[in-house]
């Protein structure tokens, strides 16, 4: 109810409903009754809005080797419709070593031999795709989920190469194509200049592949390429599956034809908020990338990078007031998870769970001001004393909202 009131303050017209998808697995055999609840241990999952107040929920179960159940939920009433269950973790019916929710487009599984299995939530017209499962073999350097597509980077020494090849696989259409991201690497090398690369990381948003770098001087360099839609111009996997990268040979014409557009390439000098985070956590938010690090005296610095323009919005999310939530954040020095809703400018953070002490703390922030909208913690347990006061001298990074000047 507290979340519902605060969201109304944001003029969001949201409603909050309690929903029970099933009971925790007790290890006992089901009675077989039709009225028995779905036995599913929900260790992870994915939720996606369908429009009209409806959502699709992919709930992960590790019973019988791992499976994913798909539910369609009416957010206005809290009613649910179980669509189907994908009882096997991959097309080859092999056990997945791990199943986890993806904030980009569904659930991702990792099999024992290194293959990656994708359970997409919806197709390109926002229809549930219950029962769809796609497997990618372990022959690629990086595999990244990009909404409806998967970006598959070929193994290479990309910082020394003029041409860097990758495959783009459209999950719903079952089509693939080749792309050459060499132009992005060339632009980034020019921006790094004489600096050393202290840390390089790759990430993805709904439509882009991103590389961001921390240099030896404390600068941040980043760039992105827009991925073409393989559903429109790709090759059907059923007719010609992508050959192993090591077996391919390209002509100069083919390499040039597969080059993709660089959406942006930028450098931020030391002192800029995004440059202060040398090893940030990453979380996709639509076609933006949310970067955040650990807690500081004034709060949690977050930077929202627009992958299509390179523009950055920075904000410091303020500390919550509840002593138990503050203690959780102080003990771990960071959040377990942070997500962002671009349409409502709302950030939602989750702390770390404590063994047998109920769910982890959850805090909702207004991104435009950094203020706490609502917080939910261990309200049933006795309150402890407030932790010692934090330092009153905030770092240069934690100084409130910061927007990039026009590039």
Coordinates of C-alpha atoms in Angstrom, one line a residue:
X1 CA 0.0 0.0 0.0
X2 CA 2.9 2.4 0.7
X3 CA 4.3 1.8 -2.8
X4 CA 0.8 2.4 -4.3
X5 CA 0.4 5.8 -2.5
X6 CA 3.9 7.0 -3.5
X7 CA 3.4 5.9 -7.2
X8 CA 0.1 7.9 -7.2
X9 CA 2.1 10.9 -6.1
X10 CA 4.1 10.4 -9.2
X11 CA 0.9 10.6 -11.3
X12 CA 1.6 7.1 -12.5
X13 CA -1.9 5.6 -12.0
X14 CA -0.4 2.3 -10.7
X15 CA -2.1 -0.2 -8.5
X16 CA -0.6 -2.8 -6.3
X17 CA -2.0 -6.4 -6.0
X18 CA -0.7 -9.3 -4.0
X19 CA -0.1 -12.4 -6.1
X20 CA 0.8 -15.9 -5.1
X21 CA 2.3 -17.9 -7.9
X22 CA 2.7 -21.1 -5.9
X23 CA 4.1 -22.5 -2.7
X24 CA 7.7 -23.3 -2.0
X25 CA 8.9 -26.8 -2.8
X26 CA 8.9 -28.9 0.4
X27 CA 10.3 -32.0 -1.2
X28 CA 7.0 -33.9 -0.8
X29 CA 5.2 -35.5 -3.7
X30 CA 2.1 -33.7 -5.0
X31 CA -1.3 -35.1 -4.0
X32 CA -2.4 -34.9 -7.6
X33 CA -5.4 -32.8 -6.7
X34 CA -6.5 -30.3 -9.3
X35 CA -6.8 -27.7 -6.6
X36 CA -3.2 -28.1 -5.4
X37 CA -1.0 -25.1 -5.8
X38 CA 1.8 -25.0 -8.3
X39 CA 4.9 -26.3 -6.5
X40 CA 7.7 -24.0 -7.7
X41 CA 10.7 -22.7 -5.9
X42 CA 11.0 -19.1 -7.1
X43 CA 14.7 -18.3 -6.9
X44 CA 14.7 -16.0 -9.9
X45 CA 12.6 -14.9 -12.9
X46 CA 11.6 -12.1 -15.2
X47 CA 8.6 -9.9 -15.5
X48 CA 7.5 -7.9 -18.6
X49 CA 4.6 -5.5 -19.2
X50 CA 2.2 -6.5 -22.0
X51 CA 0.1 -3.4 -22.0
X52 CA -3.4 -2.8 -20.6
X53 CA -2.4 -3.7 -17.1
X54 CA -1.3 -7.2 -18.1
X55 CA 2.1 -8.8 -17.4
X56 CA 4.0 -11.9 -18.3
X57 CA 6.0 -13.6 -15.5
X58 CA 8.7 -16.2 -16.2
X59 CA 9.2 -18.0 -12.9
X60 CA 12.3 -20.2 -12.5
X61 CA 12.1 -23.6 -10.7
X62 CA 15.0 -25.8 -9.9
X63 CA 12.8 -28.9 -9.3
X64 CA 13.6 -31.9 -11.6
X65 CA 16.7 -30.3 -13.1
X66 CA 15.3 -26.8 -13.8
X67 CA 12.3 -25.4 -15.7
X68 CA 10.6 -22.2 -16.4
X69 CA 6.9 -21.6 -15.9
X70 CA 5.1 -18.8 -17.7
X71 CA 2.2 -16.9 -16.2
X72 CA 0.0 -14.1 -17.6
X73 CA -1.1 -11.8 -14.9
X74 CA -3.9 -9.1 -14.9
X75 CA -2.3 -6.3 -12.8
X76 CA -5.7 -4.8 -12.1
X77 CA -7.2 -7.8 -10.5
X78 CA -4.3 -9.9 -9.5
X79 CA -5.7 -12.9 -11.3
X80 CA -3.3 -15.2 -13.2
X81 CA -3.4 -17.6 -16.1
X82 CA -0.7 -20.3 -16.2
X83 CA 0.1 -20.6 -19.9
X84 CA 2.5 -23.5 -20.0
X85 CA 5.7 -24.9 -18.4
X86 CA 8.9 -25.5 -20.2
X87 CA 10.0 -28.6 -18.4
X88 CA 13.4 -29.0 -20.1
X89 CA 16.2 -26.5 -19.8
X90 CA 17.4 -26.7 -23.4
X91 CA 16.4 -28.1 -26.8
X92 CA 18.8 -30.9 -26.2
X93 CA 17.1 -31.8 -22.9
X94 CA 20.2 -31.2 -20.9
X95 CA 20.3 -30.0 -17.4
X96 CA 21.2 -26.3 -16.9
X97 CA 23.7 -25.6 -14.1
X98 CA 22.0 -22.3 -13.5
X99 CA 18.8 -20.4 -14.5
X100 CA 18.5 -16.7 -13.8
X101 CA 16.3 -13.8 -14.8
X102 CA 17.5 -11.4 -17.4
X103 CA 16.6 -7.7 -17.2
X104 CA 16.6 -7.4 -21.0
X105 CA 14.2 -10.0 -22.3
X106 CA 13.5 -13.2 -20.4
X107 CA 15.4 -16.0 -18.5
X108 CA 18.9 -17.2 -19.3
X109 CA 20.3 -20.6 -18.5
X110 CA 23.9 -21.8 -18.4
X111 CA 24.5 -25.5 -19.1
X112 CA 27.2 -27.7 -17.8
X113 CA 29.2 -27.6 -21.0
X114 CA 29.2 -23.8 -21.3
X115 CA 26.2 -23.4 -23.7
X116 CA 23.8 -20.6 -23.0
X117 CA 20.0 -21.1 -23.2
X118 CA 17.5 -18.3 -23.7
X119 CA 13.8 -18.3 -22.6
X120 CA 12.4 -15.1 -24.2
X121 CA 9.4 -13.6 -22.5
X122 CA 7.6 -11.9 -25.5
X123 CA 8.0 -11.5 -29.2
X124 CA 8.4 -8.3 -31.3
X125 CA 4.7 -7.5 -31.0
X126 CA 4.6 -8.0 -27.2
X127 CA 3.0 -11.4 -27.3
X128 CA 4.0 -14.1 -24.8
X129 CA 6.4 -16.7 -26.2
X130 CA 5.7 -19.5 -23.7
X131 CA 7.5 -22.7 -24.8
X132 CA 10.2 -20.9 -26.9
X133 CA 13.8 -22.0 -26.0
X134 CA 17.0 -21.2 -27.9
X135 CA 20.5 -22.5 -27.3
X136 CA 23.8 -20.9 -28.2
X137 CA 26.9 -23.1 -28.2
X138 CA 30.1 -22.1 -26.3
X139 CA 32.1 -21.0 -29.3
X140 CA 31.8 -17.2 -28.8
X141 CA 33.8 -14.7 -26.8
X142 CA 30.8 -12.8 -25.5
X143 CA 27.1 -13.6 -25.6
X144 CA 24.8 -10.7 -24.7
X145 CA 21.0 -10.5 -24.5
X146 CA 19.6 -7.5 -26.4
X147 CA 15.8 -7.5 -26.1
X148 CA 14.5 -9.6 -29.0
X149 CA 18.0 -10.4 -30.1
X150 CA 21.3 -12.0 -28.9
X151 CA 24.7 -10.5 -29.7
X152 CA 27.4 -13.1 -30.3
X153 CA 30.9 -11.7 -30.4
X154 CA 33.5 -13.8 -32.3
X155 CA 36.7 -14.7 -30.5
X156 CA 39.5 -12.3 -31.4
X157 CA 42.1 -9.7 -30.1
X158 CA 39.6 -6.9 -30.8
X159 CA 41.9 -4.1 -29.6
X160 CA 44.4 -5.0 -32.3
X161 CA 42.0 -5.8 -35.1
X162 CA 40.7 -3.6 -37.9
X163 CA 37.6 -5.9 -38.4
X164 CA 35.8 -7.4 -35.4
X165 CA 33.0 -9.8 -36.4
X166 CA 29.9 -10.8 -34.5
X167 CA 26.5 -12.6 -35.1
X168 CA 23.1 -11.2 -34.3
X169 CA 20.4 -13.8 -33.6
X170 CA 16.7 -12.8 -33.5
X171 CA 15.1 -15.1 -31.0
X172 CA 11.5 -15.0 -32.2
X173 CA 12.2 -15.1 -36.0
X174 CA 15.0 -17.6 -35.7
X175 CA 17.1 -15.6 -38.1
X176 CA 20.8 -14.5 -37.9
X177 CA 23.2 -12.1 -39.7
X178 CA 26.8 -11.1 -39.4
X179 CA 28.0 -7.6 -38.3
X180 CA 31.4 -5.9 -38.3
X181 CA 32.0 -3.6 -35.3
X182 CA 35.5 -2.7 -36.3
X183 CA 34.6 1.0 -36.7
X184 CA 33.6 1.3 -33.0
X185 CA 36.9 -0.2 -31.8
X186 CA 38.8 2.3 -34.0
X187 CA 36.9 5.2 -32.6
X188 CA 37.5 4.0 -29.0
X189 CA 41.2 3.5 -29.6
X190 CA 41.4 7.1 -30.8
X191 CA 39.6 8.4 -27.6
X192 CA 41.8 6.3 -25.3
X193 CA 44.8 7.9 -26.9
X194 CA 48.1 7.5 -25.0
X195 CA 46.3 6.2 -21.8
X196 CA 46.4 2.6 -20.7
X197 CA 43.2 0.6 -20.6
X198 CA 42.7 -0.2 -16.9
X199 CA 39.4 -1.9 -17.3
X200 CA 37.2 -2.7 -20.4
X201 CA 33.7 -4.1 -20.2
X202 CA 31.0 -5.0 -22.8
X203 CA 27.3 -4.7 -22.3
X204 CA 24.1 -4.4 -24.2
X205 CA 20.8 -2.6 -24.2
X206 CA 17.6 -3.2 -26.2
X207 CA 19.1 -2.0 -29.5
X208 CA 22.8 -1.5 -28.9
X209 CA 26.1 -3.2 -28.1
X210 CA 28.2 -1.1 -25.8
X211 CA 31.9 -1.0 -24.7
X212 CA 33.0 1.2 -21.8
X213 CA 36.6 1.7 -20.6
X214 CA 38.3 3.1 -17.6
X215 CA 41.7 4.5 -18.5
X216 CA 44.9 4.9 -16.4
X217 CA 44.3 8.6 -16.0
X218 CA 40.9 8.1 -14.5
X219 CA 38.9 9.0 -17.7
X220 CA 35.9 7.0 -18.9
X221 CA 35.6 6.1 -22.6
X222 CA 32.5 4.5 -24.1
X223 CA 30.8 3.8 -27.4
X224 CA 27.9 1.9 -28.9
X225 CA 26.8 0.4 -32.2
X226 CA 23.2 0.0 -33.2
X227 CA 22.3 -3.6 -34.0
X228 CA 20.4 -4.3 -37.2
X229 CA 17.2 -6.2 -37.0
X230 CA 18.0 -9.8 -38.0
X231 CA 14.2 -10.5 -38.4
X232 CA 14.1 -8.3 -41.5
X233 CA 17.3 -9.1 -43.3
X234 CA 18.7 -12.2 -41.6
X235 CA 19.1 -15.8 -42.7
X236 CA 16.8 -18.5 -41.3
X237 CA 18.7 -20.8 -38.9
X238 CA 16.5 -23.7 -40.1
X239 CA 17.8 -23.2 -43.7
X240 CA 21.4 -22.3 -43.0
X241 CA 22.5 -22.2 -39.3
X242 CA 25.5 -20.0 -38.5
X243 CA 28.8 -21.9 -39.1
X244 CA 31.3 -21.9 -36.2
X245 CA 33.3 -18.6 -36.4
X246 CA 36.6 -20.3 -36.7
X247 CA 35.5 -21.9 -40.0
X248 CA 34.4 -18.7 -41.7
X249 CA 36.3 -16.7 -44.4
X250 CA 35.4 -13.2 -45.4
X251 CA 36.2 -11.1 -48.5
X252 CA 36.9 -7.4 -48.2
X253 CA 33.6 -6.7 -49.8
X254 CA 31.8 -8.9 -47.3
X255 CA 33.6 -7.2 -44.3
X256 CA 32.7 -3.7 -45.6
X257 CA 29.1 -4.7 -46.3
X258 CA 28.6 -5.9 -42.7
X259 CA 29.8 -2.8 -41.0
X260 CA 27.3 -1.3 -38.6
X261 CA 26.6 2.3 -37.6
X262 CA 28.4 3.8 -34.6
X263 CA 25.7 5.6 -32.5
X264 CA 28.2 7.4 -30.3
X265 CA 31.8 7.4 -29.0
X266 CA 32.7 9.7 -26.1
X267 CA 35.3 10.4 -23.5
X268 CA 34.6 11.8 -20.0
X269 CA 37.6 13.3 -18.2
X270 CA 38.4 12.6 -14.5
X271 CA 36.0 14.3 -12.1
X272 CA 32.9 13.7 -14.3
X273 CA 30.4 11.5 -12.3
X274 CA 30.5 8.7 -14.8
X275 CA 34.3 8.7 -14.7
X276 CA 34.4 8.3 -10.9
X277 CA 33.0 4.7 -11.2
X278 CA 36.0 2.6 -12.2
X279 CA 34.2 -0.8 -11.8
X280 CA 30.5 -0.1 -11.9
X281 CA 27.6 -2.5 -11.9
X282 CA 25.6 -2.5 -15.1
X283 CA 21.9 -2.9 -15.6
X284 CA 20.0 -2.3 -19.0
X285 CA 17.0 -0.1 -18.9
X286 CA 15.3 0.0 -22.2
X287 CA 17.8 1.4 -24.6
X288 CA 19.8 2.9 -21.8
X289 CA 22.5 1.5 -19.5
X290 CA 22.3 2.1 -15.8
X291 CA 25.7 2.2 -14.1
X292 CA 26.1 2.3 -10.3
X293 CA 28.8 1.5 -7.8
X294 CA 28.9 1.4 -4.0
X295 CA 27.4 3.6 -1.2
X296 CA 29.0 6.9 -0.3
X297 CA 28.3 9.3 2.4
X298 CA 25.6 11.2 0.5
X299 CA 24.0 8.1 -1.1
X300 CA 24.4 5.9 -4.2
X301 CA 25.7 7.5 -7.3
X302 CA 24.0 6.2 -10.5
X303 CA 24.5 7.2 -14.1
X304 CA 22.0 6.6 -16.9
X305 CA 23.8 6.3 -20.3
X306 CA 21.6 6.7 -23.4
X307 CA 23.0 4.2 -25.9
X308 CA 21.7 6.0 -28.9
X309 CA 23.2 9.5 -28.1
X310 CA 25.9 9.0 -25.4
X311 CA 24.1 11.5 -23.1
X312 CA 24.4 10.8 -19.4
X313 CA 22.1 11.7 -16.5
X314 CA 23.6 11.3 -13.1
X315 CA 21.9 11.3 -9.7
X316 CA 22.6 10.4 -6.1
X317 CA 20.0 8.2 -4.6
X318 CA 19.5 9.1 -1.0
X319 CA 19.9 6.8 2.0
X320 CA 16.6 5.3 3.4
X321 CA 15.6 6.1 6.9
X322 CA 14.7 2.6 8.3
X323 CA 17.7 1.5 10.6
X324 CA 17.5 -2.1 9.5
X325 CA 17.6 -1.2 5.8
X326 CA 20.5 1.2 6.4
X327 CA 22.4 -1.5 8.3
X328 CA 21.9 -3.9 5.4
X329 CA 23.3 -1.5 2.9
X330 CA 26.2 -0.5 5.2
X331 CA 27.1 -4.2 5.8
X332 CA 27.4 -5.0 2.1
X333 CA 28.5 -1.5 0.9
X334 CA 26.3 -1.9 -2.2
X335 CA 22.9 -3.0 -3.5
X336 CA 22.2 -6.6 -4.5
X337 CA 20.1 -5.3 -7.5
X338 CA 19.0 -2.0 -9.0
X339 CA 16.5 -1.6 -11.8
X340 CA 15.1 1.5 -13.5
X341 CA 11.9 2.3 -15.3
X342 CA 12.7 5.0 -17.9
X343 CA 9.0 6.0 -18.5
X344 CA 8.3 6.8 -14.9
X345 CA 11.9 7.9 -13.8
X346 CA 11.6 5.5 -10.9
X347 CA 14.5 3.4 -9.6
X348 CA 14.0 0.3 -7.4
X349 CA 16.8 -1.2 -5.3
X350 CA 17.0 -4.5 -3.4
X351 CA 19.4 -5.2 -0.5
X352 CA 20.9 -8.6 0.4
X353 CA 18.7 -11.2 2.1
X354 CA 19.6 -12.5 5.5
X355 CA 19.3 -16.3 6.2
X356 CA 15.8 -17.2 7.6
X357 CA 14.9 -13.5 8.2
X358 CA 12.4 -12.9 5.5
X359 CA 12.8 -11.0 2.2
X360 CA 15.5 -8.5 1.6
X361 CA 14.9 -4.8 1.9
X362 CA 13.4 -2.9 -1.0
X363 CA 13.6 0.9 -1.7
X364 CA 11.9 2.9 -4.3
X365 CA 13.5 6.2 -5.5
X366 CA 12.4 9.2 -7.6
X367 CA 15.3 9.4 -10.1
X368 CA 14.7 13.1 -10.9
X369 CA 15.3 14.2 -7.3
X370 CA 17.1 11.2 -5.8
X371 CA 14.6 11.1 -2.9
X372 CA 13.2 7.9 -1.4
X373 CA 9.6 7.3 -2.3
X374 CA 9.0 4.3 -0.2
X375 CA 11.0 1.6 1.7
X376 CA 10.2 -1.8 2.9
X377 CA 12.4 -3.8 5.3
X378 CA 12.3 -6.0 8.3
X379 CA 9.4 -4.1 9.9
X380 CA 8.3 -7.1 12.0
X381 CA 11.7 -7.4 13.8
X382 CA 12.8 -5.2 16.7
X383 CA 14.5 -2.0 15.6
X384 CA 18.2 -1.7 16.3
X385 CA 20.0 1.5 17.1
X386 CA 21.0 3.7 14.2
X387 CA 24.5 3.1 12.8
X388 CA 27.1 5.7 13.6
X389 CA 26.8 8.9 11.6
X390 CA 28.4 8.8 8.1
X391 CA 31.1 11.2 7.1
X392 CA 29.8 14.8 6.6
X393 CA 32.2 15.4 3.7
X394 CA 30.6 14.0 0.6
X395 CA 32.9 12.9 -2.3
X396 CA 33.0 15.0 -5.4
X397 CA 30.9 12.3 -7.1
X398 CA 27.9 12.6 -4.7
X399 CA 26.7 16.1 -5.4
X400 CA 23.2 15.6 -6.7
X401 CA 21.9 15.4 -10.2
X402 CA 24.2 16.1 -13.2
X403 CA 23.3 16.2 -16.8
X404 CA 25.8 16.2 -19.7
X405 CA 26.1 19.3 -21.8
X406 CA 25.1 18.9 -25.4
X407 CA 27.7 16.9 -27.3

